């Protein structure tokens, strides 16, 4: 059962054929561009989006960010460290949003867990996460596999060509990342 | 002759280095077949101090836990059930907590164990040394060692991780679990059979290590 609150965005993905899904996704992208253009007239809450994606759509979405540097924060409401680290992402977004750096959050709550997804959206609004916020609309274990994730929080950073350059994780006990590592990576990519 | 010896040494060193650097498929430190890290005098919720030398059973199951973690709490009863099933066998289960959050430290561990019916050792690895040596990064994450204390399995308890909800109910990602990796690994180790699945991608909260 898909979350009712997001059903208007999810229903086309499950009901229509592949071509219609692509058209729907393209329309969503177009709407996103239009809404961004009029962002200055909106209130703070409406600037925070929270959109479901499947992995193939996520890869398409990543391609649209070129030639920006892309910083992707993988998080979930069940992950205490993710919630603690999230304000750093918001701060970095404010600092680098006009420097050609696109910030994105990818939520990894269970796609069938409506209360958690609603909490995730509330959290994003509370954080004023005024960048692209997605949630992975797939089985959670499969999503981790497809994203090649072992644990979260994790931050993946892509260069201007869309190539993955940094994967900051907690997967090695002796080399877990901090907020400083994210900014260091951004500065290094901006310098080239 | 000397060149051959030199090449062999270089190759052996390279293999050793690559093994140490790679770890397992989902573990940066430890791989299947590696020796269990030794530990000394870790405080248990019982008040005792436990060392690896105290554990003499044929199979040892170490599991990283965190009281605060919804995935640990979601599968607490699965762990308690496993402990009950293995109670009559030559198997020891030892829980480990490594985080420095107040709700993951020893006083909270005691309360959590009592509330959830833990009937196994639950040790606090405050220095995080054992956790680091295990390469444990998620909770819960299971490590099964054989009589020779070589790692024979690491990863998930079963194939459907469960997360606790605010109302106390549990959501299993894949419905009711139907593949029980730790039980299978323990049974195969006790009987001398091959373990079908030796490593899985553990799912849960990340353990925060002091850097």
XYZ file of C-alpha atoms in Angstrom:
403
model
C 0.000 0.000 0.000
C 1.512 3.289 -1.066
C 1.409 6.299 1.185
C -1.829 8.197 0.524
C -0.146 11.523 0.951
C 2.112 10.801 -2.000
C -0.319 8.710 -3.990
C -0.858 11.430 -6.580
C 2.794 11.205 -7.474
C 3.127 7.462 -7.192
C -0.042 6.253 -8.877
C 1.155 6.863 -12.472
C 4.253 4.760 -11.811
C 2.262 1.728 -10.818
C -0.721 2.100 -13.155
C 0.663 3.089 -16.499
C 2.982 1.422 -18.903
C 6.677 2.238 -19.182
C 6.223 4.994 -21.809
C 3.625 6.764 -19.751
C 5.894 6.528 -16.725
C 8.655 8.260 -18.655
C 6.221 10.948 -19.839
C 4.952 11.394 -16.288
C 8.452 11.700 -14.934
C 9.350 14.228 -17.641
C 6.259 16.237 -16.751
C 7.286 16.145 -13.118
C 10.730 17.436 -14.077
C 9.125 20.212 -16.134
C 6.847 21.142 -13.240
C 9.882 21.188 -10.986
C 11.635 23.638 -13.308
C 8.541 25.852 -13.501
C 8.036 25.804 -9.754
C 11.714 26.659 -9.254
C 11.279 29.639 -11.547
C 8.466 30.952 -9.338
C 10.094 29.903 -6.092
C 10.479 33.476 -4.902
C 6.700 33.866 -4.668
C 6.157 30.737 -2.575
C 6.231 30.368 1.185
C 9.004 28.389 2.868
C 7.035 25.153 3.353
C 6.071 24.871 -0.311
C 9.721 25.039 -1.386
C 10.353 21.664 0.219
C 9.552 18.851 -2.184
C 9.539 15.123 -1.448
C 9.232 12.952 -4.505
C 9.234 9.153 -5.011
C 11.665 7.632 -7.456
C 12.665 4.191 -8.539
C 16.327 3.498 -9.159
C 16.211 3.826 -12.958
C 14.459 7.169 -12.594
C 17.066 8.227 -10.065
C 19.832 7.550 -12.585
C 17.954 9.647 -15.172
C 17.509 12.390 -12.615
C 21.228 12.388 -11.788
C 21.969 12.990 -15.467
C 19.877 16.168 -15.493
C 22.172 17.847 -12.964
C 25.146 18.137 -15.320
C 27.294 20.247 -15.366
C 26.767 20.830 -11.641
C 28.642 19.092 -8.892
C 26.074 16.902 -7.100
C 26.039 16.123 -3.383
C 23.625 13.322 -2.466
C 22.775 12.695 1.178
C 21.372 9.214 1.848
C 19.221 9.257 4.973
C 16.169 7.858 6.791
C 14.088 8.796 9.819
C 15.130 5.523 11.519
C 18.790 6.580 11.330
C 19.657 8.780 14.321
C 23.043 9.758 12.884
C 21.359 10.814 9.635
C 19.075 13.210 11.491
C 22.015 14.576 13.474
C 24.100 15.124 10.329
C 21.322 16.570 8.161
C 21.686 20.221 9.321
C 25.249 20.168 7.971
C 23.876 19.359 4.522
C 21.415 22.250 4.801
C 24.232 24.614 5.840
C 26.451 23.450 2.986
C 23.562 23.934 0.558
C 23.175 27.550 1.673
C 26.907 28.085 1.316
C 27.433 26.465 -2.091
C 24.053 26.546 -3.884
C 25.134 29.458 -6.089
C 28.531 27.949 -6.852
C 27.312 25.212 -9.183
C 26.695 22.614 -6.498
C 23.376 20.740 -6.514
C 22.307 19.235 -3.201
C 19.967 16.254 -3.117
C 18.582 14.132 -0.306
C 17.562 10.521 -0.909
C 15.326 9.089 1.789
C 15.587 5.388 2.589
C 12.637 4.752 4.817
C 10.628 1.667 3.923
C 8.539 2.573 0.863
C 5.543 0.855 2.470
C 5.880 2.711 5.763
C 3.528 5.665 5.353
C 3.959 7.149 8.867
C 7.747 7.206 8.456
C 7.487 8.863 5.046
C 5.177 11.483 6.503
C 7.642 12.063 9.340
C 10.430 12.339 6.783
C 8.546 15.045 4.897
C 7.864 16.946 8.135
C 11.541 16.697 9.033
C 12.575 18.116 5.651
C 10.169 21.009 6.111
C 11.470 21.645 9.618
C 15.029 21.656 8.265
C 14.033 23.983 5.395
C 15.637 21.520 3.009
C 15.140 23.670 -0.065
C 16.843 21.342 -2.490
C 15.706 18.206 -4.303
C 14.389 15.621 -1.850
C 13.507 12.145 -3.077
C 12.443 8.887 -1.483
C 13.332 5.529 -2.924
C 10.123 3.831 -3.955
C 11.510 0.289 -3.901
C 11.974 -2.574 -1.479
C 14.443 -1.233 1.066
C 16.967 -4.062 0.853
C 16.924 -3.941 -2.939
C 17.327 -0.158 -2.824
C 20.471 -0.537 -0.701
C 21.817 -3.070 -3.184
C 21.081 -0.916 -6.209
C 22.601 2.143 -4.574
C 25.557 -0.003 -3.495
C 25.066 1.097 0.090
C 26.015 -0.821 3.190
C 24.834 1.707 5.732
C 23.587 5.248 6.148
C 24.236 8.111 6.599
C 26.270 8.214 3.432
C 27.129 11.088 1.134
C 27.944 10.491 -2.516
C 29.480 13.302 -4.526
C 29.528 13.482 -8.328
C 31.744 15.758 -10.413
C 30.610 18.057 -13.216
C 30.680 15.141 -15.683
C 28.328 13.108 -13.520
C 31.058 10.705 -12.427
C 31.040 9.513 -8.823
C 34.125 10.967 -7.146
C 33.525 10.597 -3.423
C 31.589 8.023 -1.420
C 31.630 9.106 2.225
C 30.297 6.413 4.518
C 30.532 4.834 7.936
C 31.378 1.449 6.408
C 34.938 1.350 7.753
C 35.159 1.745 11.549
C 38.582 3.323 11.129
C 37.577 5.784 8.425
C 34.103 7.178 8.999
C 33.360 10.554 7.421
C 32.416 13.825 9.057
C 30.801 17.053 7.813
C 34.291 18.477 7.230
C 34.991 15.727 4.704
C 31.936 16.740 2.667
C 33.052 20.355 2.405
C 36.628 19.325 1.664
C 35.412 17.171 -1.246
C 33.224 20.001 -2.577
C 36.149 22.437 -2.452
C 38.412 19.986 -4.239
C 35.899 19.490 -7.048
C 35.211 23.217 -7.331
C 38.935 23.858 -7.679
C 39.077 21.795 -10.891
C 66.641 -19.328 -7.239
C 66.962 -16.073 -5.338
C 64.792 -14.278 -7.888
C 62.122 -16.963 -7.572
C 62.176 -16.666 -3.788
C 61.963 -12.886 -4.027
C 59.034 -13.034 -6.446
C 57.228 -15.556 -4.250
C 57.720 -13.348 -1.204
C 56.472 -10.257 -3.038
C 53.443 -12.172 -4.321
C 52.659 -13.554 -0.862
C 52.962 -10.104 0.697
C 50.717 -8.679 -2.009
C 48.075 -11.316 -1.352
C 48.256 -10.738 2.379
C 47.994 -6.992 1.924
C 45.074 -7.214 -0.479
C 43.256 -9.597 1.864
C 43.719 -7.271 4.815
C 42.715 -4.202 2.820
C 39.621 -5.698 1.224
C 38.033 -7.513 4.167
C 34.763 -9.192 3.319
C 32.195 -8.380 0.679
C 30.374 -6.057 3.066
C 33.010 -5.693 5.781
C 36.043 -3.421 5.488
C 38.084 -5.293 8.092
C 37.158 -8.948 8.551
C 36.681 -11.725 6.029
C 35.317 -15.253 6.223
C 38.027 -17.527 7.631
C 39.689 -14.756 9.636
C 40.491 -15.335 13.309
C 38.234 -13.890 15.989
C 39.766 -10.836 17.652
C 40.630 -11.517 21.269
C 39.207 -9.303 23.988
C 39.773 -8.919 27.704
C 37.539 -7.960 30.621
C 34.626 -6.379 28.807
C 31.913 -5.455 31.322
C 28.744 -7.543 31.111
C 25.269 -6.421 32.224
C 25.534 -9.080 34.972
C 28.415 -7.189 36.564
C 30.970 -9.796 35.466
C 33.871 -9.069 33.178
C 34.172 -11.355 30.178
C 37.222 -12.211 28.098
C 37.358 -14.191 24.874
C 39.230 -16.948 26.749
C 36.142 -17.475 28.934
C 34.083 -18.550 25.927
C 34.688 -22.247 25.394
C 31.620 -23.375 23.449
C 31.957 -25.001 20.021
C 30.240 -22.108 18.295
C 30.304 -18.470 19.298
C 27.798 -15.941 17.992
C 28.737 -12.294 18.472
C 26.106 -9.703 17.626
C 26.484 -5.935 17.616
C 23.492 -4.231 19.195
C 22.302 -0.718 20.041
C 19.362 -0.136 22.360
C 18.304 3.001 20.507
C 18.229 1.387 17.066
C 14.734 0.632 15.656
C 16.116 -2.356 13.733
C 17.651 -3.863 16.884
C 14.414 -3.308 18.776
C 12.409 -4.639 15.848
C 14.363 -7.900 15.915
C 14.951 -8.174 19.663
C 12.410 -10.964 20.000
C 13.920 -12.803 17.032
C 17.259 -12.731 18.853
C 15.670 -13.854 22.121
C 13.991 -16.707 20.221
C 17.312 -17.692 18.632
C 18.966 -17.738 22.057
C 16.197 -20.005 23.386
C 16.529 -22.362 20.414
C 20.295 -22.654 20.914
C 20.169 -22.883 24.700
C 20.614 -26.662 24.822
C 23.376 -26.680 22.234
C 27.101 -26.048 22.578
C 26.672 -22.479 21.397
C 27.234 -19.152 23.134
C 25.585 -15.886 22.132
C 27.237 -12.634 23.178
C 25.709 -9.226 22.478
C 27.981 -6.207 22.116
C 27.282 -2.511 22.393
C 29.858 0.007 21.136
C 28.124 3.358 20.772
C 28.850 6.190 23.188
C 25.259 7.510 23.288
C 23.874 7.437 26.812
C 21.021 5.169 25.721
C 23.518 2.604 24.401
C 25.776 2.540 27.492
C 25.859 -0.052 30.264
C 23.066 1.275 32.538
C 20.682 1.490 29.574
C 21.884 -1.905 28.324
C 20.891 -3.500 31.632
C 17.396 -2.031 31.449
C 17.002 -2.962 27.788
C 18.128 -6.552 28.391
C 15.774 -6.950 31.341
C 12.819 -5.479 29.469
C 13.366 -7.648 26.397
C 14.297 -10.904 28.095
C 17.932 -11.187 27.019
C 19.309 -14.422 28.463
C 22.829 -14.083 27.128
C 25.888 -11.957 27.833
C 25.600 -8.339 26.746
C 28.984 -6.595 26.864
C 29.908 -2.947 26.591
C 32.887 -2.312 24.320
C 33.535 1.235 25.463
C 36.959 1.514 23.805
C 35.313 0.266 20.593
C 38.401 -1.878 20.014
C 36.508 -5.135 19.521
C 33.978 -3.447 17.246
C 36.768 -2.023 15.106
C 38.557 -5.380 14.915
C 35.331 -7.077 13.887
C 34.662 -4.384 11.287
C 31.181 -4.152 12.782
C 29.406 -1.109 11.393
C 25.717 -1.874 11.751
C 23.311 -2.982 14.429
C 22.296 -5.726 14.466
C 25.199 -7.464 12.701
C 25.998 -11.114 13.399
C 29.398 -12.849 13.463
C 29.531 -16.645 13.838
C 32.830 -18.281 14.831
C 33.627 -21.985 14.871
C 35.509 -24.001 17.517
C 38.851 -22.788 16.116
C 37.425 -19.270 16.358
C 37.521 -18.698 12.642
C 34.757 -16.572 11.141
C 32.234 -18.740 9.284
C 29.332 -16.318 8.828
C 28.641 -12.585 9.089
C 25.674 -10.368 8.311
C 21.928 -10.603 8.806
C 20.028 -12.746 11.296
C 17.497 -13.619 8.602
C 16.265 -12.430 5.228
C 13.654 -9.924 6.377
C 14.943 -7.226 8.735
C 12.261 -5.833 11.032
C 11.926 -2.275 12.311
C 9.903 -1.365 15.373
C 7.197 1.293 15.034
C 6.218 3.897 17.599
C 3.222 1.749 18.614
C 5.494 -1.245 19.292
C 4.498 -3.169 16.173
C 7.203 -4.472 13.828
C 7.434 -4.020 10.057
C 9.440 -6.735 8.325
C 10.860 -5.514 4.996
C 10.150 -8.776 3.166
C 7.239 -10.094 5.197
C 7.775 -12.981 7.568
C 11.399 -14.172 7.490
C 11.910 -17.569 5.875
C 15.690 -17.857 5.577
C 17.509 -17.971 8.893
C 21.164 -17.375 8.100
C 22.589 -17.476 11.626
C 20.677 -20.635 12.558
C 21.820 -22.281 9.331
C 25.438 -21.257 9.939
C 25.364 -22.535 13.520
C 23.749 -25.840 12.521
C 26.196 -26.387 9.647
C 29.178 -25.556 11.869
C 28.049 -27.964 14.576
C 27.497 -30.764 12.061
C 30.643 -30.027 10.030
C 28.682 -29.189 6.896
C 29.337 -26.389 4.428
C 27.573 -23.112 5.120
C 25.344 -22.227 2.185
C 25.424 -18.454 2.731
C 28.540 -17.210 4.496
C 28.043 -13.466 4.130
C 25.041 -11.168 3.790
C 24.583 -7.396 3.743
C 23.567 -6.589 7.310
C 20.810 -4.014 7.553
C 20.469 -1.608 10.433
C 21.791 1.469 12.168
C 25.385 2.569 11.702
C 27.705 2.250 14.696
C 29.394 5.563 15.385
C 33.115 5.166 16.048
C 35.297 7.855 17.562
C 37.577 9.026 14.726
